[in-house]
Coordinates of C-alpha atoms in Angstrom, one line a residue:
X1 CA -54.6 -9.6 1.2
X2 CA -55.7 -6.1 0.1
X3 CA -57.3 -5.5 -3.2
X4 CA -55.1 -3.9 -5.9
X5 CA -57.1 -2.0 -8.4
X6 CA -55.6 -1.4 -11.8
X7 CA -57.3 1.5 -13.7
X8 CA -56.7 1.1 -17.4
X9 CA -57.3 4.3 -19.3
X10 CA -56.7 5.9 -22.6
X11 CA -56.2 9.4 -21.0
X12 CA -56.7 11.0 -17.6
X13 CA -59.8 12.8 -18.5
X14 CA -62.2 14.2 -15.9
X15 CA -64.1 10.9 -15.6
X16 CA -60.9 9.1 -14.8
X17 CA -59.8 11.7 -12.3
X18 CA -63.1 11.5 -10.5
X19 CA -62.7 7.7 -10.2
X20 CA -59.2 8.2 -8.9
X21 CA -60.7 10.3 -6.1
X22 CA -63.1 7.5 -5.2
X23 CA -60.3 5.0 -5.0
X24 CA -58.1 7.4 -3.0
X25 CA -61.0 7.5 -0.5
X26 CA -61.2 3.7 -0.5
X27 CA -57.5 3.5 0.1
X28 CA -57.8 5.6 3.2
X29 CA -61.0 3.9 4.5
X30 CA -60.5 0.3 3.5
X31 CA -56.8 -0.1 2.5
X32 CA -57.5 -0.6 -1.2
X33 CA -54.4 0.1 -3.3
X34 CA -54.8 1.4 -6.8
X35 CA -52.9 2.5 -9.9
X36 CA -53.7 4.2 -13.2
X37 CA -52.0 2.9 -16.3
X38 CA -52.4 4.0 -19.9
X39 CA -53.7 1.2 -22.0
X40 CA -50.8 1.4 -24.5
X41 CA -48.3 1.1 -21.6
X42 CA -49.5 -2.0 -19.9
X43 CA -46.9 -4.7 -19.2
X44 CA -47.2 -8.2 -17.6
X45 CA -45.8 -6.8 -14.4
X46 CA -48.9 -4.7 -14.0
X47 CA -50.9 -7.8 -13.2
X48 CA -50.4 -9.0 -9.6
X49 CA -51.9 -11.9 -7.7
X50 CA -54.5 -9.5 -6.1
X51 CA -55.1 -7.2 -9.0
X52 CA -58.6 -6.3 -10.2
X53 CA -58.3 -4.7 -13.6
X54 CA -60.9 -1.9 -14.3
X55 CA -61.0 -0.8 -17.9
X56 CA -62.3 2.8 -17.8
X57 CA -64.2 3.9 -21.0
X58 CA -61.4 2.9 -23.4
X59 CA -61.9 0.5 -26.2
X60 CA -58.7 1.3 -28.1
X61 CA -56.9 -1.6 -29.9
X62 CA -54.5 -1.7 -26.9
X63 CA -57.4 -2.0 -24.4
X64 CA -59.2 -4.5 -26.6
X65 CA -56.0 -6.7 -26.7
X66 CA -55.7 -6.4 -23.0
X67 CA -59.3 -7.5 -22.4
X68 CA -58.8 -10.5 -24.7
X69 CA -55.6 -11.4 -22.9
X70 CA -57.3 -11.3 -19.5
X71 CA -60.1 -13.5 -20.8
X72 CA -57.6 -16.0 -22.2
X73 CA -55.8 -16.0 -18.8
X74 CA -59.1 -16.5 -16.9
X75 CA -58.6 -13.1 -15.1
X76 CA -62.0 -11.3 -14.6
X77 CA -62.1 -7.6 -15.3
X78 CA -64.5 -4.7 -14.7
X79 CA -65.5 -2.2 -17.4
X80 CA -66.7 1.3 -16.5
X81 CA -68.3 3.9 -18.7
X82 CA -70.3 7.0 -18.2
X83 CA -71.2 7.5 -21.9
X84 CA -73.4 5.7 -24.4
X85 CA -70.8 5.3 -27.1
X86 CA -73.3 3.6 -29.4
X87 CA -75.5 6.7 -29.7
X88 CA -72.9 9.5 -30.0
X89 CA -73.8 12.2 -32.6
X90 CA -72.5 11.0 -36.0
X91 CA -72.0 14.6 -37.0
X92 CA -69.1 14.9 -34.5
X93 CA -65.6 13.4 -35.0
X94 CA -66.0 11.2 -31.9
X95 CA -69.4 10.0 -33.1
X96 CA -68.0 9.0 -36.5
X97 CA -65.2 7.2 -34.8
X98 CA -67.5 5.0 -32.7
X99 CA -69.7 4.4 -35.6
X100 CA -66.9 2.6 -37.4
X101 CA -67.6 -1.2 -37.6
X102 CA -64.1 -2.1 -36.3
X103 CA -64.4 0.2 -33.3
X104 CA -68.0 -0.9 -32.6
X105 CA -66.9 -4.5 -32.6
X106 CA -64.0 -3.8 -30.2
X107 CA -66.4 -1.9 -27.9
X108 CA -68.9 -4.7 -27.7
X109 CA -66.3 -7.4 -27.2
X110 CA -64.7 -5.5 -24.3
X111 CA -68.1 -4.8 -22.7
X112 CA -69.5 -8.3 -23.2
X113 CA -66.3 -9.9 -21.9
X114 CA -66.3 -8.1 -18.6
X115 CA -67.2 -9.9 -15.4
X116 CA -68.9 -6.7 -14.2
X117 CA -69.9 -3.6 -16.1
X118 CA -70.4 -0.4 -14.0
X119 CA -72.3 2.6 -15.5
X120 CA -73.3 6.0 -14.2
X121 CA -77.0 6.1 -14.9
X122 CA -79.9 3.7 -14.8
X123 CA -80.9 4.3 -18.5
X124 CA -77.3 3.5 -19.5
X125 CA -77.5 0.3 -17.4
X126 CA -80.6 -0.8 -19.2
X127 CA -79.0 -0.1 -22.6
X128 CA -75.7 -1.9 -21.8
X129 CA -77.5 -4.9 -20.3
X130 CA -78.3 -6.1 -23.9
X131 CA -74.5 -6.7 -24.3
X132 CA -73.8 -7.9 -20.8
X133 CA -76.4 -8.6 -18.1
X134 CA -73.9 -8.2 -15.3
X135 CA -74.3 -4.5 -15.1
X136 CA -74.6 -2.3 -12.1
X137 CA -75.5 1.4 -11.8
X138 CA -73.4 3.6 -9.5
X139 CA -73.9 7.4 -9.7
X140 CA -71.0 9.4 -10.9
X141 CA -68.9 10.8 -8.1
X142 CA -68.8 14.6 -7.4
X143 CA -66.4 16.0 -4.8
X144 CA -68.5 18.9 -3.4
X145 CA -65.7 19.9 -1.0
X146 CA -63.9 21.3 -4.0
X147 CA -66.5 24.1 -4.2
X148 CA -66.4 25.1 -0.6
X149 CA -66.3 27.5 0.9
X150 CA -68.3 29.6 -1.6
X151 CA -66.6 32.7 -2.8
X152 CA -68.3 36.1 -2.4
X153 CA -70.3 37.1 -5.5
X154 CA -70.1 40.3 -7.4
X155 CA -73.2 42.4 -6.5
X156 CA -73.0 44.3 -9.8
X157 CA -73.2 41.3 -12.0
X158 CA -75.4 38.2 -12.5
X159 CA -73.3 35.5 -14.2
X160 CA -74.7 32.4 -15.9
X161 CA -72.2 29.7 -16.7
X162 CA -72.0 26.7 -19.0
X163 CA -69.2 24.2 -19.2
X164 CA -68.8 21.2 -21.5
X165 CA -66.7 19.6 -24.2
X166 CA -66.2 21.2 -27.5
X167 CA -68.9 19.0 -29.0
X168 CA -71.5 20.7 -26.8
X169 CA -71.7 23.7 -29.1
X170 CA -75.1 22.4 -30.5
X171 CA -76.6 22.7 -26.9
X172 CA -75.9 26.5 -26.9
X173 CA -76.8 27.0 -30.6
X174 CA -80.3 25.7 -29.9
X175 CA -80.9 28.4 -27.2
X176 CA -78.8 31.2 -28.6
X177 CA -81.7 33.5 -29.3
X178 CA -83.1 33.0 -25.8
X179 CA -79.7 33.9 -24.3
X180 CA -79.2 37.0 -26.5
X181 CA -82.7 38.2 -25.6
X182 CA -82.1 37.8 -21.9
X183 CA -78.8 39.7 -22.3
X184 CA -80.6 42.6 -24.0
X185 CA -83.3 42.7 -21.3
X186 CA -80.9 42.5 -18.3
X187 CA -77.9 44.8 -18.6
X188 CA -76.2 43.3 -15.6
X189 CA -76.4 39.7 -16.9
X190 CA -73.3 38.0 -18.3
X191 CA -72.9 34.6 -19.9
X192 CA -69.6 32.6 -19.6
X193 CA -68.9 29.4 -21.5
X194 CA -66.1 27.0 -20.8
X195 CA -65.4 24.7 -23.8
X196 CA -67.3 25.2 -27.0
X197 CA -67.0 28.2 -29.3
X198 CA -70.4 29.4 -30.2
X199 CA -70.4 32.0 -33.0
X200 CA -74.2 32.5 -32.6
X201 CA -73.6 34.0 -29.2
X202 CA -71.5 36.9 -30.3
X203 CA -72.1 39.5 -27.7
X204 CA -70.0 41.9 -25.5
X205 CA -71.2 40.2 -22.4
X206 CA -70.6 36.6 -23.5
X207 CA -67.1 35.3 -22.6
X208 CA -65.7 32.0 -23.8
X209 CA -62.8 30.1 -22.2
X210 CA -60.9 27.1 -23.5
X211 CA -61.9 23.6 -22.5
X212 CA -60.0 22.3 -19.5
X213 CA -59.3 18.5 -19.4
X214 CA -57.7 18.6 -16.0
X215 CA -60.4 18.1 -13.4
X216 CA -58.7 19.9 -10.5
X217 CA -57.8 22.9 -12.8
X218 CA -61.4 23.0 -14.1
X219 CA -63.0 23.0 -10.7
X220 CA -60.6 25.7 -9.4
X221 CA -61.2 27.8 -12.5
X222 CA -65.0 27.4 -12.5
X223 CA -65.2 28.2 -8.7
X224 CA -63.1 31.3 -9.3
X225 CA -65.6 32.6 -11.9
X226 CA -68.3 32.8 -9.2
X227 CA -71.2 31.9 -11.3
X228 CA -74.7 32.7 -9.9
X229 CA -76.4 30.3 -12.3
X230 CA -75.1 27.0 -13.7
X231 CA -76.6 25.7 -16.9
X232 CA -77.1 22.0 -17.5
X233 CA -77.0 20.3 -20.9
X234 CA -79.8 22.0 -22.8
X235 CA -80.5 19.8 -25.8
X236 CA -82.5 16.6 -25.5
X237 CA -80.1 14.3 -27.3
X238 CA -79.9 10.5 -26.8
X239 CA -76.4 10.7 -25.4
X240 CA -77.3 13.3 -22.8
X241 CA -80.4 11.3 -21.7
X242 CA -78.1 8.4 -21.0
X243 CA -75.4 10.4 -19.4
X244 CA -77.1 12.8 -17.0

């Protein structure tokens, strides 16, 4: 009997879409079937004899109830995360959300109750092991084929690019003076930002684009911008040290 993977998610964010690509590959190579279901839409019919539930990042009340129900039924589940929710910046809305006692309790119950926890970095594995020792580190998936073949670059411009969630504004704030100085010294240099609005980077050669939560659309858009230089997270925050 083939394995039937049930991905339980709050929303189909980029992390979820990357996992879906992994399971799509496993479906072709090993006959694994898989489905993605929103945590608030789960029904008893979603659990089959060969189902392996994988709760992906979510610890909403619906996901928490689902995890509790699985435990009561004696059905083991997997929990996957690529973020350290315990150390999110409390100055951000999502950080304040996960700092709430009720949310923190739900998070820790879901994590501790899992038969297996899967995380994307070794530091995150070490951190989560204090809540559940059955933790394994698997690197986050990246489909490099989406970037191939490379598009021809513009010989008249050098483009630096940064992409991140809206909360990554502080990364660019910290280095705004450096970027502005580089733009003044190099007339052919341009900076493009996908996601955060950064008032400190007001310059005619700085272009900001809205955040894209669809992975396929994001990759296609980013590739089409033909960046010469890609910028990684710039600020040494606890969350980024566990995530990247």
